[in-house]
Amino acid sequence: MIVGCHATLALALSLRPPVLPKDEDYRACPRGQAWKDSGGARMQRARLRQPTAPPRDPALRDNVRRLRLIALHGGYDYQPGNAAVAAAEAAAVAAADAAATAADAAADAADASAKPARQQASRPPEPRVTPAQARAAVQHLREILQRRPMPGVDEIGVDGVEALWLAIYRDRDDRAQQLRWAESFLETQRRVPGADGHLIRDAMEKVDDLLLIEGRPQRYGTQFDLVDGKIALKPIDSMQAAEAYRSEFERMPLALEICLRERLSTLRTHVPDL
């Protein structure tokens, strides 16, 4: 019963909408009102950074997007190494395909005998992704992620960069490798700006989270904790460097974010336009 109550409470907390800072919160924090008032100008600059020319490598862009979909629909988080499970899954998919093919053939034969004069184009079967295809797609994505420099918006467009980031975010087999990819992703955005600001924030959060997991201080100051009912910034390498990184990407100043979170006193805080 106790476990059930805790589970219900955790679900309720996870579904609770995040707390939003109010105008008075911004006014009470250093540079808060100025930051809030400059939101329109930041959005305009972000639009100007969007590429106007088509991607330099449209084939690579399409390939990245296609591979990510294959990996996702095939179970991106599939863990390799269990040959028996993989074989069973492949056999199940093959059996389902064979049954569907037989059913389609029987239906076509019945339809043809009933209406021989009418030619009907059979609907193509829905694409199926086997575990082997998913693993191949993941491996191909990893080869693209190893490129230096990593492809940017100039090469694969905004949607291609988004697909590439989602591939990094979901590939959790090797945390050290995921950290290197996330860092390389941010380095590419420094070199070729234009990616959506939310992706930048996500990448910063992922880098900080992985650094903390390794027992190292975070870099961008995105990770907080609740200590004795108060918001506390988790260990950070350098406040000054974090502010410089954030300024480079036009993210919210760390001092302002800390102030807003302290005023709201909850980890369930959504600070718009970070």
PDB file of C-alpha atoms in Angstrom:
ATOM      1  CA  MET A   1       0.000   0.000   0.000  1.00  0.00           C
ATOM      2  CA  ILE A   2       2.818   2.400   0.916  1.00  0.00           C
ATOM      3  CA  VAL A   3       4.604   1.705  -2.360  1.00  0.00           C
ATOM      4  CA  GLY A   4       1.367   2.295  -4.245  1.00  0.00           C
ATOM      5  CA  CYS A   5       0.832   5.625  -2.479  1.00  0.00           C
ATOM      6  CA  HIS A   6       4.359   6.756  -3.292  1.00  0.00           C
ATOM      7  CA  ALA A   7       3.911   5.722  -6.934  1.00  0.00           C
ATOM      8  CA  THR A   8       0.632   7.639  -7.143  1.00  0.00           C
ATOM      9  CA  LEU A   9       2.247  10.715  -5.606  1.00  0.00           C
ATOM     10  CA  ALA A  10       5.208  10.520  -7.987  1.00  0.00           C
ATOM     11  CA  LEU A  11       2.858  10.274 -10.960  1.00  0.00           C
ATOM     12  CA  ALA A  12       0.853  13.251  -9.728  1.00  0.00           C
ATOM     13  CA  LEU A  13       4.021  15.312  -9.318  1.00  0.00           C
ATOM     14  CA  SER A  14       5.248  14.374 -12.770  1.00  0.00           C
ATOM     15  CA  LEU A  15       1.927  15.433 -14.306  1.00  0.00           C
ATOM     16  CA  ARG A  16       1.792  18.717 -12.414  1.00  0.00           C
ATOM     17  CA  PRO A  17       2.476  21.647 -14.749  1.00  0.00           C
ATOM     18  CA  PRO A  18       5.744  23.476 -14.134  1.00  0.00           C
ATOM     19  CA  VAL A  19       5.746  26.731 -12.199  1.00  0.00           C
ATOM     20  CA  LEU A  20       6.220  29.833 -14.319  1.00  0.00           C
ATOM     21  CA  PRO A  21       7.947  32.967 -13.014  1.00  0.00           C
ATOM     22  CA  LYS A  22       5.756  36.042 -12.814  1.00  0.00           C
ATOM     23  CA  ASP A  23       6.562  39.617 -13.780  1.00  0.00           C
ATOM     24  CA  GLU A  24       7.404  40.464 -10.175  1.00  0.00           C
ATOM     25  CA  ASP A  25       9.929  37.606 -10.114  1.00  0.00           C
ATOM     26  CA  TYR A  26      11.763  39.069 -13.095  1.00  0.00           C
ATOM     27  CA  ARG A  27      11.679  42.556 -11.568  1.00  0.00           C
ATOM     28  CA  ALA A  28      13.106  41.246  -8.283  1.00  0.00           C
ATOM     29  CA  CYS A  29      16.120  39.604  -9.960  1.00  0.00           C
ATOM     30  CA  PRO A  30      19.197  41.392 -11.329  1.00  0.00           C
ATOM     31  CA  ARG A  31      18.799  42.147 -15.051  1.00  0.00           C
ATOM     32  CA  GLY A  32      15.527  40.216 -14.953  1.00  0.00           C
ATOM     33  CA  GLN A  33      13.267  42.885 -16.417  1.00  0.00           C
ATOM     34  CA  ALA A  34      15.794  43.806 -19.093  1.00  0.00           C
ATOM     35  CA  TRP A  35      16.099  40.154 -20.113  1.00  0.00           C
ATOM     36  CA  LYS A  36      12.330  39.723 -20.287  1.00  0.00           C
ATOM     37  CA  ASP A  37      11.898  42.913 -22.304  1.00  0.00           C
ATOM     38  CA  SER A  38      14.566  41.871 -24.808  1.00  0.00           C
ATOM     39  CA  GLY A  39      12.840  38.588 -25.696  1.00  0.00           C
ATOM     40  CA  GLY A  40      11.478  39.923 -28.985  1.00  0.00           C
ATOM     41  CA  ALA A  41      14.906  41.121 -30.094  1.00  0.00           C
ATOM     42  CA  ARG A  42      16.443  37.726 -29.269  1.00  0.00           C
ATOM     43  CA  MET A  43      13.767  35.958 -31.309  1.00  0.00           C
ATOM     44  CA  GLN A  44      14.446  38.260 -34.234  1.00  0.00           C
ATOM     45  CA  ARG A  45      18.195  37.567 -34.073  1.00  0.00           C
ATOM     46  CA  ALA A  46      17.457  33.826 -33.907  1.00  0.00           C
ATOM     47  CA  ARG A  47      15.361  34.098 -37.077  1.00  0.00           C
ATOM     48  CA  LEU A  48      18.172  35.972 -38.820  1.00  0.00           C
ATOM     49  CA  ARG A  49      20.562  33.144 -37.930  1.00  0.00           C
ATOM     50  CA  GLN A  50      18.355  30.629 -39.716  1.00  0.00           C
ATOM     51  CA  PRO A  51      19.961  29.512 -42.993  1.00  0.00           C
ATOM     52  CA  THR A  52      18.455  31.041 -46.124  1.00  0.00           C
ATOM     53  CA  ALA A  53      20.306  28.819 -48.586  1.00  0.00           C
ATOM     54  CA  PRO A  54      19.288  25.156 -49.077  1.00  0.00           C
ATOM     55  CA  PRO A  55      21.389  22.524 -47.258  1.00  0.00           C
ATOM     56  CA  ARG A  56      24.752  21.961 -48.886  1.00  0.00           C
ATOM     57  CA  ASP A  57      24.297  18.176 -48.659  1.00  0.00           C
ATOM     58  CA  PRO A  58      20.577  17.397 -49.081  1.00  0.00           C
ATOM     59  CA  ALA A  59      21.308  13.699 -49.519  1.00  0.00           C
ATOM     60  CA  LEU A  60      23.013  13.554 -46.123  1.00  0.00           C
ATOM     61  CA  ARG A  61      20.146  15.531 -44.590  1.00  0.00           C
ATOM     62  CA  ASP A  62      17.574  13.075 -45.919  1.00  0.00           C
ATOM     63  CA  ASN A  63      19.746  10.154 -44.855  1.00  0.00           C
ATOM     64  CA  VAL A  64      20.051  11.430 -41.272  1.00  0.00           C
ATOM     65  CA  ARG A  65      16.308  11.946 -40.986  1.00  0.00           C
ATOM     66  CA  ARG A  66      15.545   8.538 -42.524  1.00  0.00           C
ATOM     67  CA  LEU A  67      18.047   6.693 -40.334  1.00  0.00           C
ATOM     68  CA  ARG A  68      16.704   8.320 -37.201  1.00  0.00           C
ATOM     69  CA  LEU A  69      13.155   7.224 -38.059  1.00  0.00           C
ATOM     70  CA  ILE A  70      14.292   3.666 -38.724  1.00  0.00           C
ATOM     71  CA  ALA A  71      16.206   3.574 -35.458  1.00  0.00           C
ATOM     72  CA  LEU A  72      13.273   5.054 -33.568  1.00  0.00           C
ATOM     73  CA  HIS A  73      10.593   2.750 -34.998  1.00  0.00           C
ATOM     74  CA  GLY A  74      12.827  -0.258 -34.588  1.00  0.00           C
ATOM     75  CA  GLY A  75      13.414   0.412 -30.909  1.00  0.00           C
ATOM     76  CA  TYR A  76      16.280   2.891 -30.742  1.00  0.00           C
ATOM     77  CA  ASP A  77      17.245   1.834 -27.244  1.00  0.00           C
ATOM     78  CA  TYR A  78      17.695  -1.759 -28.324  1.00  0.00           C
ATOM     79  CA  GLN A  79      20.619  -3.192 -26.412  1.00  0.00           C
ATOM     80  CA  PRO A  80      22.928  -5.324 -28.586  1.00  0.00           C
ATOM     81  CA  GLY A  81      24.553  -8.465 -27.303  1.00  0.00           C
ATOM     82  CA  ASN A  82      21.569 -10.730 -26.740  1.00  0.00           C
ATOM     83  CA  ALA A  83      21.687 -12.836 -29.870  1.00  0.00           C
ATOM     84  CA  ALA A  84      18.879 -15.134 -28.742  1.00  0.00           C
ATOM     85  CA  VAL A  85      16.476 -12.263 -28.204  1.00  0.00           C
ATOM     86  CA  ALA A  86      17.479 -10.667 -31.501  1.00  0.00           C
ATOM     87  CA  ALA A  87      16.961 -13.951 -33.352  1.00  0.00           C
ATOM     88  CA  ALA A  88      13.559 -14.457 -31.732  1.00  0.00           C
ATOM     89  CA  GLU A  89      12.501 -10.925 -32.630  1.00  0.00           C
ATOM     90  CA  ALA A  90      13.676 -11.344 -36.214  1.00  0.00           C
ATOM     91  CA  ALA A  91      11.856 -14.680 -36.500  1.00  0.00           C
ATOM     92  CA  ALA A  92       8.669 -13.139 -35.120  1.00  0.00           C
ATOM     93  CA  VAL A  93       8.845 -10.286 -37.610  1.00  0.00           C
ATOM     94  CA  ALA A  94       9.536 -12.712 -40.478  1.00  0.00           C
ATOM     95  CA  ALA A  95       6.593 -14.877 -39.441  1.00  0.00           C
ATOM     96  CA  ALA A  96       4.315 -11.867 -39.242  1.00  0.00           C
ATOM     97  CA  ASP A  97       5.474 -10.723 -42.673  1.00  0.00           C
ATOM     98  CA  ALA A  98       4.865 -14.177 -44.149  1.00  0.00           C
ATOM     99  CA  ALA A  99       1.394 -14.347 -42.616  1.00  0.00           C
ATOM    100  CA  ALA A 100       0.533 -10.874 -43.873  1.00  0.00           C
ATOM    101  CA  THR A 101       1.796 -11.760 -47.360  1.00  0.00           C
ATOM    102  CA  ALA A 102      -0.274 -14.945 -47.419  1.00  0.00           C
ATOM    103  CA  ALA A 103      -3.343 -13.067 -46.218  1.00  0.00           C
ATOM    104  CA  ASP A 104      -2.863 -10.392 -48.862  1.00  0.00           C
ATOM    105  CA  ALA A 105      -2.467 -13.049 -51.576  1.00  0.00           C
ATOM    106  CA  ALA A 106      -5.630 -14.838 -50.472  1.00  0.00           C
ATOM    107  CA  ALA A 107      -7.569 -11.583 -50.422  1.00  0.00           C
ATOM    108  CA  ASP A 108      -6.281 -10.640 -53.875  1.00  0.00           C
ATOM    109  CA  ALA A 109      -7.230 -14.057 -55.243  1.00  0.00           C
ATOM    110  CA  ALA A 110     -10.738 -13.831 -53.795  1.00  0.00           C
ATOM    111  CA  ASP A 111     -11.183 -10.330 -55.135  1.00  0.00           C
ATOM    112  CA  ALA A 112      -9.903 -11.329 -58.557  1.00  0.00           C
ATOM    113  CA  SER A 113     -12.334 -14.275 -58.801  1.00  0.00           C
ATOM    114  CA  ALA A 114     -15.251 -12.151 -57.687  1.00  0.00           C
ATOM    115  CA  LYS A 115     -14.489  -9.165 -59.916  1.00  0.00           C
ATOM    116  CA  PRO A 116     -12.191 -10.288 -62.742  1.00  0.00           C
ATOM    117  CA  ALA A 117     -12.940  -7.250 -64.908  1.00  0.00           C
ATOM    118  CA  ARG A 118     -11.858  -4.697 -62.345  1.00  0.00           C
ATOM    119  CA  GLN A 119      -8.130  -4.158 -61.868  1.00  0.00           C
ATOM    120  CA  GLN A 120      -7.369  -3.058 -58.339  1.00  0.00           C
ATOM    121  CA  ALA A 121      -3.998  -1.827 -57.244  1.00  0.00           C
ATOM    122  CA  SER A 122      -3.153  -3.543 -53.973  1.00  0.00           C
ATOM    123  CA  ARG A 123      -2.111  -1.232 -51.178  1.00  0.00           C
ATOM    124  CA  PRO A 124       1.586  -1.693 -50.374  1.00  0.00           C
ATOM    125  CA  PRO A 125       2.212  -3.319 -47.012  1.00  0.00           C
ATOM    126  CA  GLU A 126       3.177  -1.076 -44.141  1.00  0.00           C
ATOM    127  CA  PRO A 127       6.944  -0.887 -43.750  1.00  0.00           C
ATOM    128  CA  ARG A 128       8.351  -3.034 -40.991  1.00  0.00           C
ATOM    129  CA  VAL A 129      11.626  -2.398 -39.216  1.00  0.00           C
ATOM    130  CA  THR A 130      13.454  -5.451 -37.962  1.00  0.00           C
ATOM    131  CA  PRO A 131      15.894  -5.296 -35.041  1.00  0.00           C
ATOM    132  CA  ALA A 132      18.708  -5.872 -37.526  1.00  0.00           C
ATOM    133  CA  GLN A 133      17.611  -2.893 -39.615  1.00  0.00           C
ATOM    134  CA  ALA A 134      17.359  -0.740 -36.487  1.00  0.00           C
ATOM    135  CA  ARG A 135      20.863  -1.742 -35.371  1.00  0.00           C
ATOM    136  CA  ALA A 136      22.232  -0.970 -38.828  1.00  0.00           C
ATOM    137  CA  ALA A 137      20.582   2.458 -38.775  1.00  0.00           C
ATOM    138  CA  VAL A 138      21.996   3.216 -35.329  1.00  0.00           C
ATOM    139  CA  GLN A 139      25.463   2.172 -36.479  1.00  0.00           C
ATOM    140  CA  HIS A 140      25.237   4.372 -39.562  1.00  0.00           C
ATOM    141  CA  LEU A 141      24.107   7.325 -37.436  1.00  0.00           C
ATOM    142  CA  ARG A 142      27.057   6.760 -35.131  1.00  0.00           C
ATOM    143  CA  GLU A 143      29.420   6.899 -38.096  1.00  0.00           C
ATOM    144  CA  ILE A 144      27.917  10.267 -39.076  1.00  0.00           C
ATOM    145  CA  LEU A 145      28.237  11.501 -35.482  1.00  0.00           C
ATOM    146  CA  GLN A 146      31.932  10.630 -35.529  1.00  0.00           C
ATOM    147  CA  ARG A 147      32.595  13.136 -38.308  1.00  0.00           C
ATOM    148  CA  ARG A 148      34.700  16.135 -37.392  1.00  0.00           C
ATOM    149  CA  PRO A 149      33.381  18.656 -37.727  1.00  0.00           C
ATOM    150  CA  MET A 150      29.910  17.312 -37.048  1.00  0.00           C
ATOM    151  CA  PRO A 151      27.419  18.345 -39.773  1.00  0.00           C
ATOM    152  CA  GLY A 152      25.723  21.683 -39.084  1.00  0.00           C
ATOM    153  CA  VAL A 153      22.724  23.590 -40.391  1.00  0.00           C
ATOM    154  CA  ASP A 154      24.682  24.763 -43.419  1.00  0.00           C
ATOM    155  CA  GLU A 155      25.208  21.153 -44.478  1.00  0.00           C
ATOM    156  CA  ILE A 156      22.026  19.319 -43.400  1.00  0.00           C
ATOM    157  CA  GLY A 157      19.545  22.071 -42.547  1.00  0.00           C
ATOM    158  CA  VAL A 158      17.692  22.855 -39.321  1.00  0.00           C
ATOM    159  CA  ASP A 159      15.590  19.680 -39.390  1.00  0.00           C
ATOM    160  CA  GLY A 160      18.644  17.563 -40.152  1.00  0.00           C
ATOM    161  CA  VAL A 161      20.467  19.009 -37.126  1.00  0.00           C
ATOM    162  CA  GLU A 162      17.399  18.339 -34.996  1.00  0.00           C
ATOM    163  CA  ALA A 163      17.323  14.700 -36.143  1.00  0.00           C
ATOM    164  CA  LEU A 164      21.043  14.420 -35.411  1.00  0.00           C
ATOM    165  CA  TRP A 165      20.574  15.795 -31.890  1.00  0.00           C
ATOM    166  CA  LEU A 166      17.707  13.397 -31.185  1.00  0.00           C
ATOM    167  CA  ALA A 167      19.975  10.565 -32.282  1.00  0.00           C
ATOM    168  CA  ILE A 168      22.617  11.731 -29.784  1.00  0.00           C
ATOM    169  CA  TYR A 169      20.036  12.160 -27.030  1.00  0.00           C
ATOM    170  CA  ARG A 170      18.617   8.656 -27.406  1.00  0.00           C
ATOM    171  CA  ASP A 171      21.876   6.763 -27.882  1.00  0.00           C
ATOM    172  CA  ARG A 172      22.664   5.777 -24.295  1.00  0.00           C
ATOM    173  CA  ASP A 173      24.842   2.711 -24.837  1.00  0.00           C
ATOM    174  CA  ASP A 174      28.063   4.547 -23.940  1.00  0.00           C
ATOM    175  CA  ARG A 175      27.794   7.627 -21.702  1.00  0.00           C
ATOM    176  CA  ALA A 176      31.345   8.768 -22.368  1.00  0.00           C
ATOM    177  CA  GLN A 177      30.714   8.596 -26.098  1.00  0.00           C
ATOM    178  CA  GLN A 178      27.373  10.384 -25.697  1.00  0.00           C
ATOM    179  CA  LEU A 179      29.163  13.152 -23.802  1.00  0.00           C
ATOM    180  CA  ARG A 180      31.726  13.542 -26.594  1.00  0.00           C
ATOM    181  CA  TRP A 181      28.954  13.745 -29.171  1.00  0.00           C
ATOM    182  CA  ALA A 182      26.981  16.314 -27.162  1.00  0.00           C
ATOM    183  CA  GLU A 183      30.111  18.441 -26.752  1.00  0.00           C
ATOM    184  CA  SER A 184      30.887  18.151 -30.467  1.00  0.00           C
ATOM    185  CA  PHE A 185      27.281  19.083 -31.242  1.00  0.00           C
ATOM    186  CA  LEU A 186      27.619  22.304 -29.247  1.00  0.00           C
ATOM    187  CA  GLU A 187      30.971  23.062 -30.840  1.00  0.00           C
ATOM    188  CA  THR A 188      29.345  22.757 -34.264  1.00  0.00           C
ATOM    189  CA  GLN A 189      26.589  25.181 -33.210  1.00  0.00           C
ATOM    190  CA  ARG A 190      29.288  27.670 -32.211  1.00  0.00           C
ATOM    191  CA  ARG A 191      30.886  27.307 -35.621  1.00  0.00           C
ATOM    192  CA  VAL A 192      27.642  27.297 -37.616  1.00  0.00           C
ATOM    193  CA  PRO A 193      24.796  28.962 -35.672  1.00  0.00           C
ATOM    194  CA  GLY A 194      21.173  28.568 -36.676  1.00  0.00           C
ATOM    195  CA  ALA A 195      19.912  25.555 -34.722  1.00  0.00           C
ATOM    196  CA  ASP A 196      16.828  25.994 -32.546  1.00  0.00           C
ATOM    197  CA  GLY A 197      17.639  27.474 -29.131  1.00  0.00           C
ATOM    198  CA  HIS A 198      15.806  24.657 -27.360  1.00  0.00           C
ATOM    199  CA  LEU A 199      18.256  22.163 -28.875  1.00  0.00           C
ATOM    200  CA  ILE A 200      21.135  24.245 -27.518  1.00  0.00           C
ATOM    201  CA  ARG A 201      19.616  24.187 -24.032  1.00  0.00           C
ATOM    202  CA  ASP A 202      18.951  20.437 -24.286  1.00  0.00           C
ATOM    203  CA  ALA A 203      22.560  19.828 -25.307  1.00  0.00           C
ATOM    204  CA  MET A 204      23.855  21.975 -22.431  1.00  0.00           C
ATOM    205  CA  GLU A 205      21.673  20.055 -19.977  1.00  0.00           C
ATOM    206  CA  LYS A 206      22.842  16.713 -21.365  1.00  0.00           C
ATOM    207  CA  VAL A 207      26.524  17.696 -21.128  1.00  0.00           C
ATOM    208  CA  ASP A 208      26.078  18.894 -17.540  1.00  0.00           C
ATOM    209  CA  ASP A 209      24.129  15.787 -16.542  1.00  0.00           C
ATOM    210  CA  LEU A 210      26.718  13.422 -18.012  1.00  0.00           C
ATOM    211  CA  LEU A 211      29.581  15.343 -16.406  1.00  0.00           C
ATOM    212  CA  LEU A 212      27.904  15.084 -12.989  1.00  0.00           C
ATOM    213  CA  ILE A 213      27.308  11.348 -13.498  1.00  0.00           C
ATOM    214  CA  GLU A 214      31.047  10.992 -14.104  1.00  0.00           C
ATOM    215  CA  GLY A 215      31.696  12.793 -10.804  1.00  0.00           C
ATOM    216  CA  ARG A 216      32.865  15.991 -12.492  1.00  0.00           C
ATOM    217  CA  PRO A 217      31.426  19.497 -12.036  1.00  0.00           C
ATOM    218  CA  GLN A 218      28.919  20.736 -14.580  1.00  0.00           C
ATOM    219  CA  ARG A 219      29.922  23.296 -17.195  1.00  0.00           C
ATOM    220  CA  TYR A 220      26.847  25.353 -18.112  1.00  0.00           C
ATOM    221  CA  GLY A 221      24.987  25.521 -14.796  1.00  0.00           C
ATOM    222  CA  THR A 222      21.782  23.775 -15.877  1.00  0.00           C
ATOM    223  CA  GLN A 223      21.518  21.225 -13.065  1.00  0.00           C
ATOM    224  CA  PHE A 224      19.914  22.104  -9.715  1.00  0.00           C
ATOM    225  CA  ASP A 225      18.952  20.246  -6.567  1.00  0.00           C
ATOM    226  CA  LEU A 226      16.552  20.801  -3.686  1.00  0.00           C
ATOM    227  CA  VAL A 227      18.424  20.931  -0.360  1.00  0.00           C
ATOM    228  CA  ASP A 228      16.449  21.504   2.846  1.00  0.00           C
ATOM    229  CA  GLY A 229      13.639  22.988   0.827  1.00  0.00           C
ATOM    230  CA  LYS A 230      15.920  25.421  -0.999  1.00  0.00           C
ATOM    231  CA  ILE A 231      17.153  25.422  -4.579  1.00  0.00           C
ATOM    232  CA  ALA A 232      20.880  24.764  -4.869  1.00  0.00           C
ATOM    233  CA  LEU A 233      23.068  24.745  -7.945  1.00  0.00           C
ATOM    234  CA  LYS A 234      24.892  21.434  -8.325  1.00  0.00           C
ATOM    235  CA  PRO A 235      28.726  21.599  -8.412  1.00  0.00           C
ATOM    236  CA  ILE A 236      29.942  23.744 -11.276  1.00  0.00           C
ATOM    237  CA  ASP A 237      33.370  24.138 -12.813  1.00  0.00           C
ATOM    238  CA  SER A 238      33.293  27.948 -13.153  1.00  0.00           C
ATOM    239  CA  MET A 239      30.438  30.419 -12.775  1.00  0.00           C
ATOM    240  CA  GLN A 240      32.327  32.932 -14.919  1.00  0.00           C
ATOM    241  CA  ALA A 241      32.907  30.420 -17.717  1.00  0.00           C
ATOM    242  CA  ALA A 242      29.266  29.285 -17.554  1.00  0.00           C
ATOM    243  CA  GLU A 243      28.078  32.870 -17.975  1.00  0.00           C
ATOM    244  CA  ALA A 244      30.377  33.279 -20.981  1.00  0.00           C
ATOM    245  CA  TYR A 245      29.114  30.052 -22.589  1.00  0.00           C
ATOM    246  CA  ARG A 246      25.501  31.097 -22.075  1.00  0.00           C
ATOM    247  CA  SER A 247      26.119  34.569 -23.460  1.00  0.00           C
ATOM    248  CA  GLU A 248      27.726  33.059 -26.558  1.00  0.00           C
ATOM    249  CA  PHE A 249      24.518  31.115 -27.262  1.00  0.00           C
ATOM    250  CA  GLU A 250      22.207  33.917 -26.056  1.00  0.00           C
ATOM    251  CA  ARG A 251      20.856  31.772 -23.240  1.00  0.00           C
ATOM    252  CA  MET A 252      19.609  33.246 -19.964  1.00  0.00           C
ATOM    253  CA  PRO A 253      22.390  34.500 -17.639  1.00  0.00           C
ATOM    254  CA  LEU A 254      23.106  31.956 -14.927  1.00  0.00           C
ATOM    255  CA  ALA A 255      22.759  34.495 -12.117  1.00  0.00           C
ATOM    256  CA  LEU A 256      19.259  35.357 -13.341  1.00  0.00           C
ATOM    257  CA  GLU A 257      18.209  31.722 -13.624  1.00  0.00           C
ATOM    258  CA  ILE A 258      19.471  31.020 -10.104  1.00  0.00           C
ATOM    259  CA  CYS A 259      17.548  34.007  -8.754  1.00  0.00           C
ATOM    260  CA  LEU A 260      14.310  32.983 -10.479  1.00  0.00           C
ATOM    261  CA  ARG A 261      14.578  29.393  -9.305  1.00  0.00           C
ATOM    262  CA  GLU A 262      15.346  30.487  -5.743  1.00  0.00           C
ATOM    263  CA  ARG A 263      12.263  32.720  -5.703  1.00  0.00           C
ATOM    264  CA  LEU A 264      10.042  29.888  -6.948  1.00  0.00           C
ATOM    265  CA  SER A 265      11.666  27.305  -4.624  1.00  0.00           C
ATOM    266  CA  THR A 266      10.858  24.298  -6.805  1.00  0.00           C
ATOM    267  CA  LEU A 267      12.646  22.088  -9.286  1.00  0.00           C
ATOM    268  CA  ARG A 268       9.436  22.008 -11.347  1.00  0.00           C
ATOM    269  CA  THR A 269      10.234  25.442 -12.752  1.00  0.00           C
ATOM    270  CA  HIS A 270       9.937  26.305 -16.415  1.00  0.00           C
ATOM    271  CA  VAL A 271      11.834  29.471 -17.176  1.00  0.00           C
ATOM    272  CA  PRO A 272      10.776  30.545 -20.674  1.00  0.00           C
ATOM    273  CA  ASP A 273      13.343  31.632 -23.234  1.00  0.00           C
ATOM    274  CA  LEU A 274      16.333  30.149 -21.461  1.00  0.00           C
TER     275      LEU A 274
END
